[in-house]
mmCIF file with all atom_site columns, C-alpha atoms in Angstrom:
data_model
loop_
_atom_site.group_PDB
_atom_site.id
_atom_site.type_symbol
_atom_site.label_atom_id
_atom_site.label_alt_id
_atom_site.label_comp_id
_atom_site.label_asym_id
_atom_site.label_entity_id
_atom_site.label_seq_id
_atom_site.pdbx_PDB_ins_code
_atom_site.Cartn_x
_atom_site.Cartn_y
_atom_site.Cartn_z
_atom_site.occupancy
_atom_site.B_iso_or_equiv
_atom_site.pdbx_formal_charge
_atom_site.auth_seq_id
_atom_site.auth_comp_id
_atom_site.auth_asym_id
_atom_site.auth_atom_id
_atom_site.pdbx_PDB_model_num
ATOM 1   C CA . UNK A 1 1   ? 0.137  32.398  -7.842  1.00 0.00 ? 1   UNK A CA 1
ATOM 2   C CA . UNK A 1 2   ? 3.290  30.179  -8.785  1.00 0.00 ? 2   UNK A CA 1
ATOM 3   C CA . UNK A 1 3   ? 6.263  30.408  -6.199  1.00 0.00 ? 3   UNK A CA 1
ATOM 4   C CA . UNK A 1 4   ? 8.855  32.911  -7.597  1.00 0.00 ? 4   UNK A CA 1
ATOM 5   C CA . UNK A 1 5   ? 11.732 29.964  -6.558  1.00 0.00 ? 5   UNK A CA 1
ATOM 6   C CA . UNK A 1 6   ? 10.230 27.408  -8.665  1.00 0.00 ? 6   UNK A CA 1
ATOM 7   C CA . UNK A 1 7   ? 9.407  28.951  -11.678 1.00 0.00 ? 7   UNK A CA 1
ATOM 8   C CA . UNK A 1 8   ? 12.397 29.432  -13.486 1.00 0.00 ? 8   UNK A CA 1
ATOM 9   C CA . UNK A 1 9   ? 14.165 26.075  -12.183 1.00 0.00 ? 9   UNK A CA 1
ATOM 10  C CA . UNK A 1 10  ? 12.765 22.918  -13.683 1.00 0.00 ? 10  UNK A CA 1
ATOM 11  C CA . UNK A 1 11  ? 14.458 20.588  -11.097 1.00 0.00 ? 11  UNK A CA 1
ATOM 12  C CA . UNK A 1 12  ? 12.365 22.483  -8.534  1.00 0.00 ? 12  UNK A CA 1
ATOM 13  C CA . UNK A 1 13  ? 9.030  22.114  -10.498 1.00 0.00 ? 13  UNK A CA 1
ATOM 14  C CA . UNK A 1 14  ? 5.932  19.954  -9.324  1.00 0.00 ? 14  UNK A CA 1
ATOM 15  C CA . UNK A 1 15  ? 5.701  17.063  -12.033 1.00 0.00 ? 15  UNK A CA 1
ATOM 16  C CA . UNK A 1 16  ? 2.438  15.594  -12.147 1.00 0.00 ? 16  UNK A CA 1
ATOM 17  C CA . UNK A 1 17  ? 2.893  12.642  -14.850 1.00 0.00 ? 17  UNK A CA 1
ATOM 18  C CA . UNK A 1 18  ? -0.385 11.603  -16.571 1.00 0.00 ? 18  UNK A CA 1
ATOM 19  C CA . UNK A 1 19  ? -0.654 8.924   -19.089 1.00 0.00 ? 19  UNK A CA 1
ATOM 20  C CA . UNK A 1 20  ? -0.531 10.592  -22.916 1.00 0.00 ? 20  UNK A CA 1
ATOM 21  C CA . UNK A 1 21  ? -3.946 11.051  -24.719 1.00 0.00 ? 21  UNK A CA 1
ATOM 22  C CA . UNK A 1 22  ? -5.142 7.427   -25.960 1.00 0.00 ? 22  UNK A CA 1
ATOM 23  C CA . UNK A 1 23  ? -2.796 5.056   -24.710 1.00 0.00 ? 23  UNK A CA 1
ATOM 24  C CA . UNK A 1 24  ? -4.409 1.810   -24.723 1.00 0.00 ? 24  UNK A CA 1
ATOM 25  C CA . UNK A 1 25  ? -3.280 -0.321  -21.552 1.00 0.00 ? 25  UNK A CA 1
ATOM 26  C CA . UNK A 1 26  ? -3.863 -3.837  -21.924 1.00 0.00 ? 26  UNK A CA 1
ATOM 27  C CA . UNK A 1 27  ? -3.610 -6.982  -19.546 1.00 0.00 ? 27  UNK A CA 1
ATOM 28  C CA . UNK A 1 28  ? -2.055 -9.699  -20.137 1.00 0.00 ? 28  UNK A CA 1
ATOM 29  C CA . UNK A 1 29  ? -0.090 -12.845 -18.190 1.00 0.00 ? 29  UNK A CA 1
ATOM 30  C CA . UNK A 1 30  ? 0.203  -10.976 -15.129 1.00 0.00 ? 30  UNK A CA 1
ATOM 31  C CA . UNK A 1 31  ? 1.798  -7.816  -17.436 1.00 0.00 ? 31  UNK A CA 1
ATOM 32  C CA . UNK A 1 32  ? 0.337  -4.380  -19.192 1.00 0.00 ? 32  UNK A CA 1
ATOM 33  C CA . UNK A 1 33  ? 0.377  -3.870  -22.993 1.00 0.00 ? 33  UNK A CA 1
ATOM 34  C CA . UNK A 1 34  ? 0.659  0.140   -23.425 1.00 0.00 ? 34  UNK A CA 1
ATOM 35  C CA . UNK A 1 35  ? -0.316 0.779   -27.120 1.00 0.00 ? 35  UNK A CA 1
ATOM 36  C CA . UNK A 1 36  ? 0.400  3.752   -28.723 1.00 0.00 ? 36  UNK A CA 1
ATOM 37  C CA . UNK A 1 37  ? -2.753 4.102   -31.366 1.00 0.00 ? 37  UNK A CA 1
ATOM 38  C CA . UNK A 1 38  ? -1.029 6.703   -34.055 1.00 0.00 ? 38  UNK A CA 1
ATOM 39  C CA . UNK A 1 39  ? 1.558  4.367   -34.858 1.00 0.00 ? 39  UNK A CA 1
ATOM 40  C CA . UNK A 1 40  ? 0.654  1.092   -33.348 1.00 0.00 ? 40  UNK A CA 1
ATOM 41  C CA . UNK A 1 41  ? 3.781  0.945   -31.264 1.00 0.00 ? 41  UNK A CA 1
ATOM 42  C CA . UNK A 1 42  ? 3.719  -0.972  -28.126 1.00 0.00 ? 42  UNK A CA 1
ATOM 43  C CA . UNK A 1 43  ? 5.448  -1.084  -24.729 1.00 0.00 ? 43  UNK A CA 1
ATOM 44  C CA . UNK A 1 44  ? 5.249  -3.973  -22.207 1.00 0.00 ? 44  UNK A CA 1
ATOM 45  C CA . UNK A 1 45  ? 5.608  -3.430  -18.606 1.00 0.00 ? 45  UNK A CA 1
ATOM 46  C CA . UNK A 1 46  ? 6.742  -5.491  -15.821 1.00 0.00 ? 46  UNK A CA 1
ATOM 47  C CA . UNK A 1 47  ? 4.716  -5.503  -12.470 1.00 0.00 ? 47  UNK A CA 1
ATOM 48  C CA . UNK A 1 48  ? 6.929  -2.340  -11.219 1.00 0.00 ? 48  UNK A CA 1
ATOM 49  C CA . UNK A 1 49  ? 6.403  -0.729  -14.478 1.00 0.00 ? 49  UNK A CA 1
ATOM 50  C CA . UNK A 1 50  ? 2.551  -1.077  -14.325 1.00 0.00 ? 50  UNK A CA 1
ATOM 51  C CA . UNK A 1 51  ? 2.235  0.155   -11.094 1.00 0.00 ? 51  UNK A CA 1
ATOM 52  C CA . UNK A 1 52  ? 3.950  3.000   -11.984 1.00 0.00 ? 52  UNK A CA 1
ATOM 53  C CA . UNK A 1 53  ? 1.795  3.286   -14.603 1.00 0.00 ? 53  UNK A CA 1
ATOM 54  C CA . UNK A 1 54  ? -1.083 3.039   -12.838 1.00 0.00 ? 54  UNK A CA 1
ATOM 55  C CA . UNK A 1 55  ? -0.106 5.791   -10.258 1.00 0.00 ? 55  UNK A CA 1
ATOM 56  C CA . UNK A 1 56  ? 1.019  8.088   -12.922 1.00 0.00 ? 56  UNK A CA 1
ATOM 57  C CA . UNK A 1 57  ? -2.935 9.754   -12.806 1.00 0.00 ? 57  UNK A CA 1
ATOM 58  C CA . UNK A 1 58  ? -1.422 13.256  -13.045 1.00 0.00 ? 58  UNK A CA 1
ATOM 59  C CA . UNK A 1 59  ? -2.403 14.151  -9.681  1.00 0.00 ? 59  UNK A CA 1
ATOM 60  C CA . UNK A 1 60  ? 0.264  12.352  -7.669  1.00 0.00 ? 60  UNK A CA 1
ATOM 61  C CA . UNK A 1 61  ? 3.268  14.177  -8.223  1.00 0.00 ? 61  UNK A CA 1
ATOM 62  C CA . UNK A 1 62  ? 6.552  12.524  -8.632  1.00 0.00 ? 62  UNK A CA 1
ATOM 63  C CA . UNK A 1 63  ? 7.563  12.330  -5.467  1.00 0.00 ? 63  UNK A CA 1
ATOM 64  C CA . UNK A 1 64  ? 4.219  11.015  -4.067  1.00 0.00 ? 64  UNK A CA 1
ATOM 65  C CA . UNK A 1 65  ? 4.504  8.000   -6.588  1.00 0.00 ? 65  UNK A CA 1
ATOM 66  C CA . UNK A 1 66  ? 8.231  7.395   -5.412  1.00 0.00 ? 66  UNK A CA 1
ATOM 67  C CA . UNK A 1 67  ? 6.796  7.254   -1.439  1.00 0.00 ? 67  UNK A CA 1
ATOM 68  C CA . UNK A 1 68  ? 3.966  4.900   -2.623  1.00 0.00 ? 68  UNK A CA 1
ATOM 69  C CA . UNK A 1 69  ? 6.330  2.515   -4.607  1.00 0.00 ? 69  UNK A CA 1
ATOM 70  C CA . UNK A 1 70  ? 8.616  2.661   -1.650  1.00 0.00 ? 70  UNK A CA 1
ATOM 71  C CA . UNK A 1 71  ? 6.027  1.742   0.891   1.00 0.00 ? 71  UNK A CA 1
ATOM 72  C CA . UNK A 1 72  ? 5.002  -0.797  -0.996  1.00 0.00 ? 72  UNK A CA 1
ATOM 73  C CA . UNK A 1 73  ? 8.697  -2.205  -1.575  1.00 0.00 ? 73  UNK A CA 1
ATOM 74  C CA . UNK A 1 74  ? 11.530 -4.149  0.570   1.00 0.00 ? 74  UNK A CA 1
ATOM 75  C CA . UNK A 1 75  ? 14.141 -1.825  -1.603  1.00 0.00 ? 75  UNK A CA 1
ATOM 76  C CA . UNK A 1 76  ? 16.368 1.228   -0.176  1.00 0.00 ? 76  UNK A CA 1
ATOM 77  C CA . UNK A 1 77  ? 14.582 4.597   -0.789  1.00 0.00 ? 77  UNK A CA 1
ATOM 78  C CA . UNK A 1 78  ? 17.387 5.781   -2.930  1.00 0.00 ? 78  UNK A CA 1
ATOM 79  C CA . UNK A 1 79  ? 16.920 2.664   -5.213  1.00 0.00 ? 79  UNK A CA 1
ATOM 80  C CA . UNK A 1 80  ? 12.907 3.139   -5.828  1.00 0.00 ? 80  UNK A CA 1
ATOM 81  C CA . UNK A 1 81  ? 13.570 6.931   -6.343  1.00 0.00 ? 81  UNK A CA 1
ATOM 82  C CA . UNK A 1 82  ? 16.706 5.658   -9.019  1.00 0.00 ? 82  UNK A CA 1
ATOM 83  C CA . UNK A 1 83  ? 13.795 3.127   -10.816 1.00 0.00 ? 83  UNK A CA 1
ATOM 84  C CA . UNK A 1 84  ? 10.771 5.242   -10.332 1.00 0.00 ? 84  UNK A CA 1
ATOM 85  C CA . UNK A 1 85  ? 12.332 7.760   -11.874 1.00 0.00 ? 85  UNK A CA 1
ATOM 86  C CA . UNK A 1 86  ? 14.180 5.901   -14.584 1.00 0.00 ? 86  UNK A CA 1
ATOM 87  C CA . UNK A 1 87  ? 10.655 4.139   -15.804 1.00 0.00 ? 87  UNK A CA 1
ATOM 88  C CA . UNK A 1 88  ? 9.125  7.371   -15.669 1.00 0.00 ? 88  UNK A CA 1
ATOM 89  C CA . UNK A 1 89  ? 12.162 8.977   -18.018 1.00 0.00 ? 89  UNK A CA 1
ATOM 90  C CA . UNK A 1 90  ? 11.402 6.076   -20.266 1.00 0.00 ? 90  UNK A CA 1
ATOM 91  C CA . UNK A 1 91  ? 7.401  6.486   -20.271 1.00 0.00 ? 91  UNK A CA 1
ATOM 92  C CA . UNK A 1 92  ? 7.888  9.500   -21.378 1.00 0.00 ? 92  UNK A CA 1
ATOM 93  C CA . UNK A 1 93  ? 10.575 8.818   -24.136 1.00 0.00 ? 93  UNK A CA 1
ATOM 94  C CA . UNK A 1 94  ? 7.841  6.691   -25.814 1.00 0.00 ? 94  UNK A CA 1
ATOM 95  C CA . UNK A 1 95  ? 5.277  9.110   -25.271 1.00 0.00 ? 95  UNK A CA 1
ATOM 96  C CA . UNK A 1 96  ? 3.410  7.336   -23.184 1.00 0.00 ? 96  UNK A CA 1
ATOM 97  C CA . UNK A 1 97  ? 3.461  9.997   -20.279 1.00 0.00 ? 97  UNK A CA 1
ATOM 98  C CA . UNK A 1 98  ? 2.970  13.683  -20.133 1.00 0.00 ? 98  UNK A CA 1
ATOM 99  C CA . UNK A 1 99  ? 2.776  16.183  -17.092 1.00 0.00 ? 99  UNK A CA 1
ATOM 100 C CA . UNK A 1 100 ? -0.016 17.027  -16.239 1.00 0.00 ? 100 UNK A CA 1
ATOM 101 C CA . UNK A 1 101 ? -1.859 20.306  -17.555 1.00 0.00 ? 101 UNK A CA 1
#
């Protein structure tokens, strides 16, 4: 049964991101190629960018791929949260990740 206090607030919400139906991910020169196949459109990620990508599996939730980036990372909390969250948003914009069903 969903909790009552979560269900009507997004913000409050698990958010399991997944990568969208076909996306083709690519290697190359130490970066990942995300192709969308309906319209061909690509994305290129950096090294932070593909490891978020490769921990968005939908089931870590956002907040568990924020405390794996941040373990892995040198940076302030508050900064990985701020990019983890910012690739994410962008992911997303291209349709290159959904929450998880």
């Amino acid at each position: 049964m969903a909790d009552p206090r979560t269900q009507d607030d997004p913000a409050q919400q698990p958010d399991h991101p997944r990568h969208a139906p076909g996306i083709e991910a690519n290697a190359a020169q130490g970066r990942v190629v995300l192709v969308r196949p309906d319209d061909g459109g690509f994305y290129l990620l950096d090294e932070l960018g593909a490891r978020i990508w490769e921990l968005c599996d939908g089931e870590r939730s956002l907040e568990a791929v924020i405390a794996v980036v941040g373990a892995e990372s040198d940076q302030p909390e508050s900064v990985v949260a701020g990019d983890v969250r910012e690739w994410i948003s962008e992911l997303r914009t291209e349709r290159l990740l959904v929450e998880s069903d």
